[in-house]
mmCIF file of C-alpha atoms in Angstrom:
data_model
loop_
_atom_site.group_PDB
_atom_site.id
_atom_site.type_symbol
_atom_site.label_atom_id
_atom_site.label_comp_id
_atom_site.label_asym_id
_atom_site.label_seq_id
_atom_site.Cartn_x
_atom_site.Cartn_y
_atom_site.Cartn_z
ATOM 1 C CA MET A 1 100.333 166.261 167.482
ATOM 2 C CA ALA A 2 102.628 169.258 168.303
ATOM 3 C CA ARG A 3 101.342 172.604 167.156
ATOM 4 C CA SER A 4 104.347 173.235 164.791
ATOM 5 C CA GLU A 5 103.660 169.843 163.240
ATOM 6 C CA ARG A 6 100.074 170.466 162.934
ATOM 7 C CA LEU A 7 100.641 173.778 161.068
ATOM 8 C CA LEU A 8 103.143 172.127 158.749
ATOM 9 C CA THR A 9 100.532 169.344 157.953
ATOM 10 C CA LEU A 10 97.909 172.001 157.123
ATOM 11 C CA LEU A 11 100.321 173.780 154.713
ATOM 12 C CA GLN A 12 101.254 170.563 152.963
ATOM 13 C CA THR A 13 97.557 169.642 152.679
ATOM 14 C CA LEU A 14 96.766 173.041 151.048
ATOM 15 C CA ARG A 15 99.664 172.567 148.640
ATOM 16 C CA ARG A 16 97.789 169.661 147.208
ATOM 17 C CA TYR A 17 94.919 171.748 146.010
ATOM 18 C CA ARG A 18 94.913 174.210 143.085
ATOM 19 C CA ARG A 19 91.369 175.389 143.698
ATOM 20 C CA PRO A 20 89.783 176.602 146.917
ATOM 21 C CA VAL A 21 89.007 173.832 149.343
ATOM 22 C CA SER A 22 86.457 174.016 152.197
ATOM 23 C CA GLY A 23 87.404 174.288 155.776
ATOM 24 C CA ALA A 24 85.371 171.178 156.587
ATOM 25 C CA VAL A 25 87.602 169.125 154.070
ATOM 26 C CA LEU A 26 90.742 170.584 155.537
ATOM 27 C CA ALA A 27 89.749 169.832 159.035
ATOM 28 C CA GLU A 28 88.902 166.212 158.257
ATOM 29 C CA GLU A 29 92.158 165.715 156.329
ATOM 30 C CA THR A 30 94.308 167.142 159.101
ATOM 31 C CA GLY A 31 92.392 165.605 161.934
ATOM 32 C CA VAL A 32 91.311 168.688 163.800
ATOM 33 C CA SER A 33 88.096 170.434 164.657
ATOM 34 C CA LEU A 34 86.727 173.138 162.343
ATOM 35 C CA ARG A 35 87.397 175.784 165.128
ATOM 36 C CA THR A 36 91.052 174.595 165.489
ATOM 37 C CA LEU A 37 91.355 174.692 161.726
ATOM 38 C CA TYR A 38 90.129 178.413 161.448
ATOM 39 C CA ARG A 39 92.601 179.260 164.271
ATOM 40 C CA ASP A 40 95.504 177.582 162.592
ATOM 41 C CA ILE A 41 94.764 179.283 159.227
ATOM 42 C CA ALA A 42 94.763 182.677 161.021
ATOM 43 C CA SER A 43 98.030 181.847 162.679
ATOM 44 C CA LEU A 44 99.701 180.933 159.380
ATOM 45 C CA GLN A 45 98.428 183.964 157.622
ATOM 46 C CA SER A 46 99.786 186.016 160.396
ATOM 47 C CA GLN A 47 103.138 184.393 159.886
ATOM 48 C CA GLY A 48 103.160 185.283 156.187
ATOM 49 C CA ALA A 49 101.619 182.289 154.573
ATOM 50 C CA MET A 50 99.745 183.394 151.472
ATOM 51 C CA ILE A 51 96.512 181.574 152.228
ATOM 52 C CA GLU A 52 93.467 183.237 150.543
ATOM 53 C CA GLY A 53 89.799 182.626 151.333
ATOM 54 C CA GLU A 54 87.335 182.650 154.198
ATOM 55 C CA PRO A 55 84.809 180.510 155.977
ATOM 56 C CA GLY A 56 82.039 179.356 153.661
ATOM 57 C CA ILE A 57 84.003 179.901 150.631
ATOM 58 C CA GLY A 58 87.180 177.871 150.927
ATOM 59 C CA TYR A 59 90.920 178.320 151.113
ATOM 60 C CA VAL A 60 93.749 178.163 148.673
ATOM 61 C CA LEU A 61 97.514 178.540 149.025
ATOM 62 C CA LYS A 62 98.876 180.924 146.477
ATOM 63 C CA PRO A 63 101.213 179.330 143.902
ATOM 64 C CA GLY A 64 104.859 179.939 144.475
ATOM 65 C CA PHE A 65 104.692 180.020 148.301
ATOM 66 C CA MET A 66 107.688 178.317 149.853
ATOM 67 C CA LEU A 67 107.479 176.626 153.147
ATOM 68 C CA PRO A 68 109.675 178.181 155.809
ATOM 69 C CA PRO A 69 112.989 176.398 156.148
ATOM 70 C CA MET A 70 113.574 173.798 158.726
ATOM 71 C CA MET A 71 109.873 172.925 159.266
ATOM 72 C CA PHE A 72 109.829 169.155 159.435
ATOM 73 C CA SER A 73 107.306 166.580 160.838
ATOM 74 C CA GLN A 74 108.664 163.870 163.139
ATOM 75 C CA ASP A 75 108.409 161.374 160.246
ATOM 76 C CA GLU A 76 110.363 163.637 157.950
ATOM 77 C CA ILE A 77 113.084 164.148 160.631
ATOM 78 C CA GLU A 78 113.331 160.395 161.167
ATOM 79 C CA ALA A 79 113.671 159.927 157.380
ATOM 80 C CA LEU A 80 116.483 162.441 157.351
ATOM 81 C CA VAL A 81 118.260 160.554 160.172
ATOM 82 C CA LEU A 82 117.808 157.241 158.610
ATOM 83 C CA GLY A 83 119.045 158.562 155.241
ATOM 84 C CA SER A 84 122.080 160.099 156.820
ATOM 85 C CA ARG A 85 122.945 156.920 158.795
ATOM 86 C CA TRP A 86 122.508 154.869 155.670
ATOM 87 C CA VAL A 87 124.850 157.170 153.655
ATOM 88 C CA ALA A 88 127.440 156.914 156.319
ATOM 89 C CA ARG A 89 127.457 153.140 156.046
ATOM 90 C CA ALA A 90 126.925 152.806 152.177
ATOM 91 C CA ALA A 91 128.524 155.735 150.529
ATOM 92 C CA ASP A 92 132.170 156.789 150.028
ATOM 93 C CA ALA A 93 133.884 158.565 152.940
ATOM 94 C CA ARG A 94 133.465 161.884 151.361
ATOM 95 C CA LEU A 95 129.769 161.598 150.802
ATOM 96 C CA ALA A 96 129.205 159.944 154.315
ATOM 97 C CA ALA A 97 130.879 162.949 156.001
ATOM 98 C CA ALA A 98 128.764 165.422 153.898
ATOM 99 C CA GLY A 99 125.649 163.567 154.970
ATOM 100 C CA ALA A 100 126.644 163.792 158.599
ATOM 101 C CA ASP A 101 127.467 167.502 158.281
ATOM 102 C CA ALA A 102 124.141 168.259 156.582
ATOM 103 C CA LEU A 103 122.199 166.619 159.428
ATOM 104 C CA ALA A 104 124.223 168.577 161.926
ATOM 105 C CA LYS A 105 123.360 171.805 160.216
ATOM 106 C CA ILE A 106 119.664 170.940 160.138
ATOM 107 C CA ALA A 107 119.698 169.925 163.778
ATOM 108 C CA ALA A 108 121.396 173.090 164.759
ATOM 109 C CA VAL A 109 118.573 175.311 163.552
ATOM 110 C CA LEU A 110 115.534 173.182 164.579
ATOM 111 C CA PRO A 111 113.469 174.129 167.453
ATOM 112 C CA ASP A 112 114.534 172.247 170.752
ATOM 113 C CA GLU A 113 111.645 169.678 170.662
ATOM 114 C CA MET A 114 112.627 168.752 167.068
ATOM 115 C CA ARG A 115 116.425 168.706 167.831
ATOM 116 C CA GLU A 116 115.717 166.059 170.570
ATOM 117 C CA THR A 117 113.918 163.946 167.872
ATOM 118 C CA VAL A 118 117.145 163.993 165.810
ATOM 119 C CA GLU A 119 119.467 163.192 168.753
ATOM 120 C CA GLN A 120 117.076 160.429 170.170
ATOM 121 C CA ALA A 121 116.062 158.756 166.911
ATOM 122 C CA THR A 122 115.895 154.978 167.427
ATOM 123 C CA LEU A 123 116.571 153.990 163.808
ATOM 124 C CA VAL A 124 119.250 151.451 163.285
ATOM 125 C CA VAL A 125 121.028 150.794 159.976
ATOM 126 C CA ALA A 126 122.913 147.472 159.349
ATOM 127 C CA THR A 127 126.535 147.101 159.779
ATOM 128 C CA ARG A 128 128.909 148.303 156.953
ATOM 129 C CA ARG A 129 128.902 146.281 153.781
ATOM 130 C CA ALA A 130 131.600 143.656 153.380
ATOM 131 C CA LEU A 131 133.063 144.679 150.015
ATOM 132 C CA GLU A 132 135.348 147.559 149.925
ATOM 133 C CA ASP A 133 136.014 149.842 146.834
ATOM 134 C CA LYS A 134 139.534 150.354 145.528
ATOM 135 C CA ALA A 135 138.727 153.491 143.682
ATOM 136 C CA ASP A 136 137.668 156.925 144.970
ATOM 137 C CA LEU A 137 134.079 157.255 144.022
ATOM 138 C CA SER A 138 133.955 160.842 145.028
ATOM 139 C CA LEU A 139 135.888 161.525 141.869
ATOM 140 C CA MET A 140 133.412 159.383 139.798
ATOM 141 C CA ARG A 141 130.437 161.457 141.185
ATOM 142 C CA LYS A 142 132.374 164.603 139.970
ATOM 143 C CA ALA A 143 132.813 162.988 136.626
ATOM 144 C CA ILE A 144 129.069 162.213 136.365
ATOM 145 C CA ARG A 145 128.138 165.892 137.411
ATOM 146 C CA SER A 146 130.385 167.294 134.736
ATOM 147 C CA GLU A 147 129.516 164.651 131.989
ATOM 148 C CA ARG A 148 133.089 163.600 131.504
ATOM 149 C CA ILE A 149 134.275 160.422 129.929
ATOM 150 C CA VAL A 150 136.119 158.001 132.370
ATOM 151 C CA GLN A 151 138.782 155.395 131.539
ATOM 152 C CA LEU A 152 138.487 152.454 133.648
ATOM 153 C CA THR A 153 140.852 149.601 134.448
ATOM 154 C CA TYR A 154 138.270 146.815 135.290
ATOM 155 C CA GLY A 155 138.367 143.245 136.433
ATOM 156 C CA ASP A 156 135.479 140.994 135.540
ATOM 157 C CA VAL A 157 134.000 138.135 137.571
ATOM 158 C CA ASN A 158 136.956 135.901 136.443
ATOM 159 C CA GLY A 159 139.592 138.471 137.379
ATOM 160 C CA ALA A 160 140.429 139.347 133.747
ATOM 161 C CA ILE A 161 141.508 142.968 133.517
ATOM 162 C CA SER A 162 140.419 145.164 130.676
ATOM 163 C CA THR A 163 140.443 148.943 129.902
ATOM 164 C CA ARG A 164 137.302 150.671 129.183
ATOM 165 C CA ARG A 165 136.110 154.149 128.257
ATOM 166 C CA ILE A 166 132.730 154.804 129.527
ATOM 167 C CA TRP A 167 130.225 157.639 129.864
ATOM 168 C CA PRO A 168 129.003 157.509 133.483
ATOM 169 C CA PHE A 169 125.668 158.843 134.357
ATOM 170 C CA ALA A 170 124.642 157.304 137.641
ATOM 171 C CA LEU A 171 125.756 155.387 140.748
ATOM 172 C CA GLY A 172 123.753 152.627 142.328
ATOM 173 C CA TYR A 173 124.088 152.004 146.137
ATOM 174 C CA PHE A 174 123.128 148.471 147.202
ATOM 175 C CA ASP A 175 123.561 146.501 150.422
ATOM 176 C CA GLU A 176 126.814 144.695 149.398
ATOM 177 C CA VAL A 177 128.226 146.641 146.454
ATOM 178 C CA ARG A 178 128.041 149.976 144.613
ATOM 179 C CA MET A 179 127.588 150.093 140.944
ATOM 180 C CA VAL A 180 128.510 152.562 138.209
ATOM 181 C CA MET A 181 126.074 152.877 135.318
ATOM 182 C CA GLY A 182 127.468 154.018 132.092
ATOM 183 C CA TRP A 183 127.587 153.760 128.348
ATOM 184 C CA CYS A 184 130.583 151.613 127.311
ATOM 185 C CA GLU A 185 132.359 152.641 124.268
ATOM 186 C CA LEU A 186 133.854 149.181 123.853
ATOM 187 C CA ARG A 187 130.480 147.386 123.964
ATOM 188 C CA GLU A 188 128.560 150.174 122.418
ATOM 189 C CA ASP A 189 125.774 149.727 124.949
ATOM 190 C CA PHE A 190 124.857 150.345 128.487
ATOM 191 C CA ARG A 191 126.899 148.434 131.099
ATOM 192 C CA HIS A 192 126.964 148.128 134.926
ATOM 193 C CA PHE A 193 130.405 148.275 136.589
ATOM 194 C CA ARG A 194 130.792 146.952 140.140
ATOM 195 C CA ALA A 195 132.803 149.585 142.048
ATOM 196 C CA ASP A 196 134.859 146.892 144.005
ATOM 197 C CA ARG A 197 136.132 145.618 140.676
ATOM 198 C CA ILE A 198 137.251 149.013 139.382
ATOM 199 C CA VAL A 199 141.098 148.654 139.795
ATOM 200 C CA ASP A 200 141.668 152.319 138.805
ATOM 201 C CA PHE A 201 140.111 155.042 136.712
ATOM 202 C CA ALA A 202 140.955 158.453 135.226
ATOM 203 C CA VAL A 203 138.590 161.262 134.566
ATOM 204 C CA LEU A 204 139.337 162.621 131.048
ATOM 205 C CA GLU A 205 138.857 166.234 129.987
ATOM 206 C CA THR A 206 136.543 165.061 127.127
ATOM 207 C CA ARG A 207 132.860 165.498 127.717
ATOM 208 C CA TYR A 208 130.701 162.606 126.370
ATOM 209 C CA PRO A 209 128.580 163.557 123.376
ATOM 210 C CA ARG A 210 125.192 162.906 124.804
ATOM 211 C CA ARG A 211 123.519 164.646 127.863
ATOM 212 C CA ARG A 212 123.471 162.627 131.173
ATOM 213 C CA VAL A 213 119.680 163.011 131.501
ATOM 214 C CA VAL A 214 119.266 161.518 127.958
ATOM 215 C CA LEU A 215 121.410 158.540 128.921
ATOM 216 C CA ALA A 216 119.576 158.034 132.069
ATOM 217 C CA LYS A 217 116.229 157.925 130.327
ATOM 218 C CA GLU A 218 117.397 155.423 127.765
ATOM 219 C CA TRP A 219 118.988 153.214 130.415
ATOM 220 C CA HIS A 220 115.660 153.096 132.346
ATOM 221 C CA LYS A 221 114.094 151.434 129.346
ATOM 222 C CA GLN A 222 116.824 148.683 129.503
ATOM 223 C CA GLN A 223 116.948 147.808 133.106
ATOM 224 C CA GLY A 224 116.933 144.084 132.408
ATOM 225 C CA LEU A 225 120.517 144.098 131.032
ATOM 226 C CA ALA A 226 122.995 141.799 132.617
ATOM 227 C CA HIS A 227 125.875 143.373 134.661
ATOM 228 C CA ASP A 228 129.129 143.575 132.889
#
């Protein structure tokens, strides 16, 4: 394990404890010798980590301490790479570009050894989904963030077209389709709208009367509802 990853693992282990924990326990959890653990703690303290304690008493990381930016384990880097590649395949073009830009910014400030992990990651995402969306879902994401009512022109499974006013609160990304979750004023209930069946939509100036977080909580209790 690289030293930088070892120090990060120690910090993350300390974050799990609210009370002082012995050096022996920390050494066992992080997979190092007690001598190495004491050396690592001293190194972190010299770098500004607010670790209090001493041998024989135990150590605790003071609440509120934030990990230095851009300190990632190799598993975390691979998770970021995989997530960015999946977004590039599954999300709308604007979100896909944002994911790629974010990963590039992260890679630019990583140490050389970690940057190589990003560039050489051997994680593969399946080819792009078959069903394309007619509507610009970047606007739908904006409507969700601002809690605006959306008027949809929507086609059902039989091709029948209807106009709906919905209160969108979430987007679901699946292998083949993307789904808009919202409260449908016509049905007076939660409905799921396949993005590839949205012919067109307009974001209205009117905010919906209930908070997005409240809608999401209620929807989570009704996940068994059939898709509209």
